[in-house]
XYZ file of C-alpha atoms in Angstrom:
673
model
C -31.899 229.908 99.525
C -35.655 228.976 98.936
C -36.162 229.965 102.294
C -34.161 233.278 101.651
C -36.760 233.649 98.652
C -39.395 233.328 100.877
C -38.146 235.922 103.409
C -38.104 238.114 100.785
C -40.953 237.678 99.349
C -43.140 237.762 102.332
C -41.385 240.487 104.485
C -43.795 243.143 103.050
C -46.087 241.142 105.781
C -43.477 239.605 108.386
C -42.565 243.579 108.781
C -45.668 245.402 109.753
C -48.190 244.523 112.697
C -48.722 241.448 113.790
C -50.983 238.726 111.939
C -53.091 237.664 115.191
C -53.748 239.524 118.888
C -56.412 239.110 121.394
C -58.641 242.462 122.025
C -60.800 242.052 125.381
C -63.244 245.033 126.809
C -60.955 247.239 129.969
C -60.688 245.104 133.122
C -61.061 242.231 131.991
C -61.368 239.204 133.434
C -62.815 242.100 136.533
C -65.550 243.223 134.968
C -65.523 246.890 133.271
C -66.425 250.683 134.404
C -69.583 252.120 133.391
C -69.071 254.236 130.698
C -65.832 252.287 129.428
C -65.024 252.566 125.901
C -62.875 250.437 123.469
C -62.036 251.500 119.589
C -60.591 248.452 117.626
C -59.355 248.519 114.293
C -57.194 246.113 111.930
C -56.353 245.940 108.107
C -55.382 242.751 106.213
C -52.520 242.275 103.848
C -52.935 242.400 100.639
C -53.797 238.525 99.317
C -54.937 238.057 102.901
C -58.285 238.394 104.919
C -58.764 239.417 108.604
C -60.736 237.164 111.179
C -62.673 238.367 114.459
C -63.139 235.046 116.882
C -65.247 235.693 119.874
C -64.533 232.956 123.036
C -66.350 235.147 125.860
C -69.541 237.454 125.864
C -70.727 238.985 129.262
C -72.291 241.923 129.102
C -75.531 243.756 130.614
C -78.234 242.727 128.710
C -80.873 245.121 127.390
C -83.600 245.362 124.476
C -81.390 246.356 120.781
C -78.561 245.879 123.182
C -79.238 249.845 124.159
C -77.442 249.870 127.187
C -73.910 247.881 126.604
C -72.864 247.102 123.379
C -70.029 245.539 121.276
C -70.244 246.658 117.078
C -68.594 244.944 114.874
C -67.686 246.477 111.151
C -66.159 245.191 107.665
C -65.189 248.919 106.292
C -68.461 250.953 106.844
C -70.613 247.584 106.914
C -71.863 246.709 110.696
C -71.143 242.731 110.672
C -72.994 242.135 114.146
C -74.440 243.867 117.243
C -73.658 241.964 120.510
C -74.838 242.524 124.429
C -76.040 239.756 126.810
C -74.173 236.520 128.046
C -73.404 233.617 125.274
C -71.556 230.544 125.275
C -68.875 229.863 123.367
C -70.572 227.742 121.653
C -73.011 230.095 120.677
C -70.367 232.271 119.834
C -68.257 229.739 118.121
C -71.407 228.411 115.340
C -73.619 231.612 114.767
C -71.454 234.750 115.496
C -67.921 233.864 114.471
C -68.075 232.871 111.368
C -69.703 236.495 109.403
C -66.806 237.822 111.394
C -64.289 238.223 108.692
C -63.142 240.518 106.240
C -62.915 241.177 102.955
C -59.289 240.238 101.030
C -57.255 243.361 102.552
C -60.378 244.756 103.519
C -60.934 245.499 107.060
C -62.246 244.169 110.314
C -63.485 247.953 113.605
C -64.460 247.136 116.936
C -65.939 249.405 119.135
C -67.360 248.445 122.551
C -69.522 251.671 125.319
C -70.895 251.394 128.402
C -73.246 253.077 130.095
C -73.253 254.672 133.780
C -74.224 251.586 135.960
C -75.302 247.847 136.183
C -77.446 246.134 138.714
C -74.390 243.462 138.876
C -71.070 243.174 137.707
C -70.176 241.958 134.517
C -66.641 240.437 133.199
C -66.810 241.961 129.481
C -65.892 240.195 126.793
C -62.628 238.569 124.610
C -61.609 238.003 121.104
C -58.784 236.832 119.195
C -57.683 238.175 115.515
C -55.451 236.402 113.460
C -54.914 237.392 108.681
C -54.863 234.283 106.934
C -53.536 233.606 103.183
C -56.216 234.050 100.717
C -56.892 230.903 98.018
C -57.307 232.420 95.198
C -57.218 230.360 93.023
C -60.364 228.967 94.939
C -62.293 232.009 95.414
C -61.304 233.685 91.758
C -61.189 230.200 89.933
C -62.878 231.336 86.897
C -60.783 234.772 86.157
C -57.844 231.767 85.025
C -58.855 230.485 81.573
C -56.902 227.431 82.268
C -54.401 227.485 85.570
C -54.334 228.834 88.416
C -51.561 228.849 91.738
C -51.595 229.987 94.613
C -49.145 231.202 96.674
C -48.937 233.436 100.043
C -50.330 236.913 99.172
C -51.558 236.161 95.349
C -52.042 234.139 92.863
C -51.226 233.737 88.363
C -52.154 231.984 85.872
C -50.665 230.045 83.122
C -51.479 228.062 80.195
C -52.134 224.790 78.341
C -49.396 224.200 75.578
C -50.197 226.107 72.253
C -51.737 228.841 73.858
C -50.411 231.807 75.234
C -51.568 234.335 78.313
C -52.962 238.075 77.084
C -52.537 241.357 78.477
C -54.627 240.777 80.969
C -52.310 237.946 82.715
C -55.679 235.750 82.992
C -56.804 234.845 79.341
C -55.048 232.154 77.862
C -55.365 232.556 73.720
C -54.589 230.514 70.664
C -51.894 231.579 68.474
C -52.826 230.092 65.322
C -51.548 233.089 62.933
C -50.730 231.122 59.278
C -49.325 232.323 56.063
C -49.396 229.801 52.943
C -49.016 229.478 49.611
C -50.304 227.307 46.562
C -52.186 224.747 47.143
C -53.100 222.240 50.227
C -55.359 221.550 53.006
C -56.338 223.653 56.045
C -57.606 222.649 59.907
C -57.802 224.159 63.472
C -55.398 223.558 65.981
C -56.356 221.155 67.851
C -57.610 218.874 65.024
C -58.140 215.379 64.590
C -59.807 216.084 68.632
C -61.385 219.845 69.297
C -59.710 222.985 68.140
C -58.383 225.194 70.460
C -61.093 227.460 72.712
C -60.570 231.562 73.431
C -58.521 231.725 69.718
C -58.737 234.028 67.048
C -56.828 232.627 64.001
C -56.325 233.922 60.660
C -54.933 232.225 58.216
C -53.145 233.986 54.498
C -53.341 231.806 51.539
C -52.101 233.177 48.254
C -51.001 231.453 45.072
C -49.380 232.978 41.946
C -49.806 235.826 39.537
C -52.978 234.662 36.903
C -54.280 232.103 39.672
C -57.155 232.543 41.906
C -58.097 230.281 44.782
C -60.988 227.773 44.873
C -62.231 227.202 48.195
C -64.093 223.356 49.111
C -64.408 221.904 52.573
C -64.212 218.153 52.876
C -64.958 215.932 55.376
C -67.249 216.862 58.722
C -67.734 220.386 59.342
C -68.610 220.884 63.239
C -68.494 224.735 64.153
C -70.013 225.664 67.352
C -73.700 227.165 67.178
C -76.851 227.493 69.378
C -80.403 228.137 68.357
C -79.373 229.049 64.735
C -76.444 231.589 66.086
C -73.160 231.504 65.795
C -71.132 231.316 68.848
C -67.651 230.127 66.979
C -67.652 232.118 63.689
C -65.390 231.012 60.366
C -65.379 234.105 58.180
C -62.954 233.769 54.382
C -62.582 237.568 52.864
C -60.750 239.047 49.533
C -60.013 242.392 48.376
C -63.338 242.702 47.261
C -65.717 240.656 49.047
C -66.613 238.805 51.830
C -67.960 234.903 52.439
C -69.546 233.721 55.598
C -69.840 233.747 58.585
C -70.044 229.859 58.561
C -70.806 228.209 61.736
C -73.499 224.656 62.218
C -72.778 221.398 61.038
C -73.726 222.247 57.028
C -70.434 222.545 55.162
C -70.572 226.267 53.149
C -70.407 224.976 49.201
C -67.562 225.380 46.576
C -66.123 229.060 46.806
C -64.643 230.337 43.550
C -62.311 233.214 45.580
C -61.702 234.993 41.879
C -58.350 236.031 44.112
C -55.223 235.431 44.681
C -54.941 235.720 48.023
C -57.484 235.035 50.879
C -57.981 235.905 54.381
C -59.781 232.584 56.609
C -60.023 234.435 60.437
C -61.038 231.380 62.940
C -62.991 233.089 66.156
C -63.804 230.729 68.845
C -65.375 231.182 72.259
C -64.072 229.826 75.736
C -65.892 226.649 75.880
C -67.213 223.214 73.617
C -65.853 220.350 72.183
C -66.551 220.895 68.493
C -64.578 218.600 66.243
C -63.915 221.888 63.334
C -63.030 221.665 59.382
C -61.122 220.775 57.085
C -60.901 223.116 54.113
C -59.050 222.625 50.181
C -57.320 224.864 48.749
C -56.210 225.174 45.239
C -55.406 226.952 41.926
C -57.128 227.252 38.907
C -56.484 229.917 35.961
C -57.763 233.430 37.535
C -61.249 235.016 34.976
C -63.189 238.039 35.159
C -66.648 237.771 36.167
C -69.589 238.455 33.877
C -70.093 242.249 35.137
C -67.647 244.721 34.730
C -69.844 247.107 36.601
C -73.808 247.870 38.190
C -76.288 248.651 35.691
C -74.913 247.148 32.301
C -74.455 244.955 29.660
C -71.448 244.089 28.137
C -71.117 242.379 24.247
C -69.747 239.548 24.055
C -72.140 238.433 27.147
C -70.646 235.537 29.117
C -70.610 234.311 31.981
C -66.682 234.233 32.743
C -63.960 235.637 30.616
C -60.371 235.267 30.373
C -57.284 237.595 31.366
C -57.224 239.593 28.223
C -60.186 239.547 26.967
C -62.172 242.956 25.721
C -65.514 244.434 26.421
C -68.133 247.083 25.717
C -69.391 248.057 28.273
C -73.306 249.487 28.076
C -75.128 251.719 30.624
C -79.161 249.809 31.073
C -82.046 252.191 30.017
C -81.837 255.581 32.735
C -78.293 255.225 33.102
C -75.109 257.016 32.091
C -71.271 256.498 32.464
C -70.499 259.306 36.200
C -73.331 261.930 35.174
C -72.372 262.267 31.531
C -74.452 261.398 28.216
C -72.173 258.365 27.466
C -73.798 254.814 27.525
C -70.736 252.627 26.428
C -66.849 252.214 27.288
C -64.704 249.288 26.471
C -62.981 247.388 29.727
C -60.244 244.493 29.533
C -59.752 241.354 31.408
C -56.272 241.681 33.764
C -54.224 238.643 35.350
C -55.459 239.847 38.515
C -58.873 239.028 37.186
C -59.708 242.323 37.588
C -61.916 244.349 34.954
C -59.496 247.847 33.551
C -60.510 250.399 33.240
C -63.819 250.149 35.269
C -66.506 253.320 35.143
C -69.883 253.653 36.515
C -73.358 253.726 35.366
C -75.216 255.930 37.208
C -79.248 257.003 37.556
C -79.578 259.842 34.705
C -80.449 263.023 37.291
C -83.409 264.951 35.840
C -82.632 267.655 38.139
C -84.788 270.281 40.319
C -88.027 270.494 37.965
C -87.698 273.832 35.528
C -91.217 274.904 36.250
C -93.019 278.438 37.081
C -91.762 279.857 40.569
C -95.873 279.496 41.372
C -95.573 275.439 41.486
C -93.995 274.190 44.530
C -93.226 270.254 45.298
C -95.294 268.812 47.681
C -92.629 266.819 48.916
C -89.027 268.145 50.449
C -86.121 267.549 48.759
C -87.822 264.295 46.671
C -84.933 261.672 44.806
C -84.603 263.186 41.009
C -83.434 259.903 39.564
C -84.653 257.791 36.447
C -88.007 256.240 37.125
C -88.333 258.344 39.859
C -91.504 260.577 40.559
C -92.694 263.752 41.710
C -96.114 265.654 41.838
C -96.618 269.746 42.843
C -98.682 271.991 43.446
C -100.024 275.646 43.474
C -97.774 277.739 45.456
C -100.859 278.603 47.392
C -104.529 278.443 47.843
C -105.302 281.866 45.296
C -103.970 279.529 42.661
C -105.103 276.449 40.732
C -103.287 274.191 38.964
C -103.702 273.214 35.046
C -102.400 270.234 33.945
C -100.905 266.937 35.542
C -99.332 267.760 38.611
C -97.715 263.939 38.292
C -94.492 263.714 36.480
C -91.517 260.969 36.318
C -88.048 260.813 35.293
C -87.039 259.246 32.133
C -84.163 258.450 30.415
C -83.411 261.138 28.736
C -83.223 263.347 31.811
C -85.917 265.427 31.888
C -88.954 265.172 33.507
C -92.186 263.753 31.864
C -96.042 264.344 32.638
C -98.075 260.617 33.187
C -100.495 261.626 31.095
C -98.292 263.347 28.600
C -99.571 266.496 28.918
C -98.026 269.735 28.452
C -96.397 271.894 31.336
C -98.109 272.335 34.322
C -99.735 276.302 34.961
C -100.995 277.521 38.683
C -103.115 280.227 37.221
C -105.309 282.439 39.746
C -108.289 281.018 40.684
C -110.706 283.536 39.664
C -114.239 284.799 40.321
C -114.417 283.971 43.767
C -115.461 286.482 46.781
C -114.749 285.234 50.376
C -118.002 287.385 51.640
C -120.972 285.931 50.736
C -124.310 287.427 51.464
C -127.281 285.590 50.775
C -130.536 287.201 48.901
C -130.506 290.021 46.212
C -130.324 293.861 47.589
C -131.624 296.440 44.441
C -130.560 299.355 45.921
C -127.113 300.766 46.247
C -125.091 299.824 49.207
C -121.635 299.745 50.579
C -118.978 296.599 49.537
C -117.444 294.207 52.511
C -114.086 293.569 52.596
C -113.564 290.595 50.366
C -116.346 290.653 48.511
C -115.427 292.840 45.318
C -111.720 291.830 45.865
C -111.534 292.569 41.851
C -112.121 296.047 42.109
C -109.215 298.421 41.389
C -109.579 302.160 41.869
C -107.487 304.835 39.682
C -107.105 308.000 41.659
C -104.679 310.145 40.114
C -104.842 311.926 37.388
C -108.373 311.062 36.953
C -110.485 308.484 39.200
C -111.516 305.684 37.645
C -112.244 302.056 38.181
C -110.594 298.693 36.550
C -111.027 295.402 37.528
C -107.815 292.363 38.088
C -107.659 290.047 35.906
C -104.883 287.822 37.068
C -101.813 288.701 39.107
C -100.090 290.669 36.423
C -103.262 292.370 34.488
C -105.918 294.364 34.797
C -108.677 295.781 32.707
C -110.314 299.255 32.758
C -111.776 301.464 29.669
C -109.611 302.947 27.497
C -111.326 306.786 27.666
C -109.934 306.434 31.531
C -106.438 305.686 30.381
C -105.816 307.422 26.915
C -104.232 310.185 27.459
C -102.080 308.542 30.234
C -100.937 305.500 27.948
C -97.043 306.396 27.911
C -97.435 307.298 31.721
C -96.809 305.117 34.825
C -100.037 304.694 37.011
C -101.070 303.837 40.081
C -103.897 301.878 40.997
C -105.320 300.945 44.400
C -106.882 297.276 45.115
C -107.865 295.098 48.278
C -109.378 297.715 49.793
C -113.699 299.686 50.259
C -112.540 302.678 51.978
C -110.396 304.672 49.369
C -108.286 306.394 52.721
C -107.158 302.817 53.547
C -102.994 302.683 53.806
C -103.110 298.999 54.054
C -104.475 299.195 50.294
C -102.322 297.293 47.488
C -100.337 299.600 45.572
C -100.087 298.424 41.555
C -97.994 300.421 39.668
C -98.151 299.975 36.273
C -95.474 298.507 33.109
C -97.732 299.048 30.152
C -101.019 300.438 29.176
C -102.658 298.625 26.047
C -105.591 300.698 24.339
C -107.138 298.492 22.013
C -106.450 299.691 18.290
C -110.236 300.384 17.275
C -110.433 302.906 19.564
C -111.240 307.064 18.482
C -108.041 308.759 19.040
C -108.560 312.258 20.887
C -106.707 315.264 21.033
C -106.674 316.597 25.067
C -108.114 319.442 24.408
C -111.439 317.016 22.844
C -114.169 315.289 23.967
C -114.978 311.975 22.663
C -117.356 311.027 19.817
C -117.730 307.669 20.245
C -117.012 305.030 22.702
C -116.114 302.514 20.416
C -113.946 299.689 21.806
C -113.555 301.475 24.874
C -111.331 299.118 26.374
C -107.214 299.276 27.400
C -105.049 296.554 29.302
C -102.895 297.609 31.781
C -99.878 295.286 32.842
C -98.205 295.500 36.338
C -94.519 295.490 36.347
C -94.795 292.749 39.147
C -97.474 290.289 39.829
C -99.335 291.365 43.126
C -99.881 289.047 45.866
C -103.448 287.512 46.357
C -105.418 286.527 49.171
C -108.620 286.899 50.034
C -109.061 291.263 49.631
C -107.515 291.183 46.291
C -107.894 288.084 43.574
C -108.634 288.216 39.590
C -112.226 288.155 38.083
C -113.018 285.684 35.212
C -113.111 286.756 32.097
C -117.000 285.175 30.110
C -117.014 282.047 28.381
C -116.134 282.209 24.836
C -119.395 281.736 22.615
C -119.975 281.058 19.155
C -122.944 282.721 18.953
C -123.578 285.793 15.774
C -123.160 289.041 16.506
C -126.599 289.779 16.862
C -127.758 287.218 18.969
C -124.910 288.086 21.698
C -125.749 292.278 20.931
C -129.174 291.355 22.665
C -128.075 288.374 25.235
C -124.717 289.972 26.354
C -125.954 289.045 29.806
C -128.245 286.088 29.371
C -130.935 287.328 31.483
C -128.801 287.236 34.156
C -128.526 289.933 37.328
C -125.046 291.416 37.180
C -123.519 293.860 39.876
C -121.995 297.207 39.168
C -119.313 298.515 41.378
C -117.357 301.591 41.766
C -115.367 304.438 43.727
C -117.368 306.991 41.281
C -120.648 310.026 42.692
C -123.311 308.865 44.337
C -125.147 312.328 43.054
C -125.076 315.268 40.683
C -122.558 316.963 42.087
C -120.048 314.475 43.438
C -117.435 313.150 40.810
C -116.213 309.978 43.898
C -117.202 308.827 46.845
C -114.837 307.463 49.960
C -116.129 304.156 50.006
C -116.848 301.222 47.945
C -120.579 301.326 46.967
C -121.796 298.492 44.523
C -125.608 297.793 43.089
C -127.054 295.146 40.526
C -128.728 295.937 37.567
C -130.093 294.224 34.365
C -129.847 294.487 30.406
C -132.019 296.738 28.657
C -131.939 295.633 24.820
C -135.457 296.571 23.273
C -135.678 300.542 24.038
C -132.651 302.959 23.767
C -130.739 303.416 26.744
C -129.959 307.236 26.792
C -131.089 308.481 22.972
C -128.404 311.529 21.399
C -126.334 311.396 18.718
C -123.242 308.859 20.259
C -122.753 305.646 18.209
C -124.100 302.552 19.722
C -122.098 298.916 18.554
C -122.605 295.577 19.314
C -119.459 295.932 20.892
C -122.130 297.261 24.336
C -124.836 296.811 26.039
C -127.243 298.965 27.846
C -127.726 297.642 31.850
C -128.962 299.835 35.003
C -131.118 299.278 38.306
C -134.778 298.818 38.212
C -134.805 301.788 40.183
C -132.976 305.251 39.598
C -131.403 304.600 42.722
C -128.835 302.010 41.062
C -126.223 303.377 38.347
C -122.910 303.640 37.392
C -121.980 307.952 37.644
C -118.753 310.304 37.311
C -115.858 308.082 38.444
C -116.854 304.670 37.727
C -115.562 304.931 34.008
C -113.549 301.326 34.210
C -115.263 299.507 36.619
C -116.628 295.790 36.315
C -119.988 294.696 36.109
C -120.227 291.389 36.760
C -122.346 287.923 36.525
C -124.155 286.583 37.923
C -125.087 289.495 41.231
C -123.024 289.065 43.981
C -124.369 288.097 47.010
C -126.013 285.498 44.529
C -125.910 282.244 43.772
C -123.828 280.113 46.677
C -120.154 280.170 47.457
C -118.545 278.333 44.868
C -120.192 280.767 42.661
C -117.647 281.809 39.366
C -118.374 285.892 38.491
C -117.408 287.031 35.228
C -116.660 290.207 33.926
C -119.240 290.819 31.262
C -119.001 294.711 31.230
C -116.382 297.575 31.631
C -118.269 301.123 32.752
C -118.048 303.444 29.480
C -120.521 305.758 28.645
C -123.805 307.343 29.396
C -126.187 310.295 30.789
C -124.738 313.377 32.486
C -127.184 312.646 35.103
C -126.887 309.462 37.166
C -129.576 307.792 38.421
C -131.839 308.628 35.732
C -135.350 306.838 35.828
C -135.452 305.888 32.267
C -131.526 306.541 30.323
C -129.374 304.194 31.230
C -125.426 303.303 30.876
C -123.685 302.211 28.047
C -120.845 298.989 29.232
C -117.894 297.604 26.962
C -119.049 293.869 25.985
C -116.375 292.295 26.936
C -116.873 288.864 25.589
C -116.691 290.439 22.339
C -112.729 291.064 22.710
C -111.601 287.911 24.377
C -109.152 286.771 21.404
C -107.910 290.231 21.500
C -106.844 289.763 25.768
C -105.421 286.224 25.165
C -103.285 287.881 22.379
C -102.369 290.496 23.860
C -101.435 289.190 27.296
C -99.380 286.737 25.597
C -96.834 288.544 23.395
C -96.677 291.434 26.497
């Protein structure tokens, strides 16, 4: 029966090609003919290797065997190339040991002779045979414990206490166990070395209302190397993980606070370490001295017994789950857990509610309690007034670090990008960016205005008093009145100073006192290098009679406009400007019109520089454009108001509304509207 069983196992081998045989050159041993060839191939059965041994070799000799040659391959790999004469001893010692296939592999041979030989050669003869591979010798590491060889293959087996894994090579320890109550736990293999290649899971449990307390007693020896765990011991509960532990220092006593504990012990394939002894016992369950993070308890103790009730209060800067509530009550349960449990989350101030001109310096910052943000203005044409840094306080409000009011972004006033050095006393054509605050009114009558913020302009009252209820269009950002790229601004409100003389449409003005009006635009102006506001003058404490004489404080100013350049012209295509000084001691224009402290007289030193018809409402700014430095800020000192009918008179100059007399009215009107 045993023989029949073996034949059944070997039927595939016995019934296939021969296990051994000869291969030789054509005509051997009498010699081979010119151009003789031979090809041969043989493959070993699974679990076997094929060996080829040459016993005779007599071929024509040539350099690198380029004439007659026999080649042997293992698969596609050339094992040897032979020619000439070799003794049987030489073949046995240096050639034949190389001619072996892999397990289940193939050997092939090719022979080629050239067209002639100087003498006759007998050829070659070789013997092939299949031999069983001892996989247990060759593949010994593949079996964890024992290897058993048989003809055509091998099998693995394990020591007692282990089982063969699905890969049929690895032996793993079977050490899963559930334990209840109190006792002592040691790994499989104790008191000797614990089992290798194991993944043991021990489940410990006690009755409800109790918790497990773990203590390591005696020697602790879990494999480690260079401070790194090779084998690991890990303890887990539903709410905590202890470990992994290894080395020779026992962990401290562990009060798990849990009714059920899992212990995972994982080992590798080597080592002689002895393991550990773990004592586990039960004690009454207790709840920890913390219900939820970021909170304090009243009464405060380190441990609580089932049935105890506490008041949980969130610490400063935290509230219950994004509400403003700060406290709740919780009771210790038999399971050692608190119920109910609510979470104290950091108070979130959310995105800051500042002006749309203010942006954060950091994208998507953290906005919860005690975190900081910083802000800046939307563009370089605005400047930040107030603190730029804020912190989220406990009430959920962004608070300035310096306890200041909310920040404001106000337009940068009085600056122009184009800057020309020196002073020019004659009128000249303005360059782009040189007078960016100047606005043009084309219809119904030509006039000028000055931009004083990103939504407000100021002009002379007599230019707009007849159109107070109408919508006017203002043109900005241009020096060419025909420029199609002008910034168009539509008025929303026109507010005439209440002290300005009212007149009927067909009447002329008899008094230009309080000749000032404010215009609110329907939308915020998009500021840029070509359009930006002029500064209002600084408020002083001077007496009226002093300010009347010192309105321009001895400075030279600049007037600008699209008005006429001669007696016959009422408008010009290009924006012109010129430099003027104040005349305070002599009459500028002797006539019957009343001159008040709300006006001042100014003009050029030559008759060529003067405001004219069509310039009304335009600005007079100090210091003069082109003087000072690129950082100089220009102030609006006057508004073109009235003067002689003939422009450019050497002795008669124009009158301007004194802007500093109206600062309170300007500020109050802008705030209310």
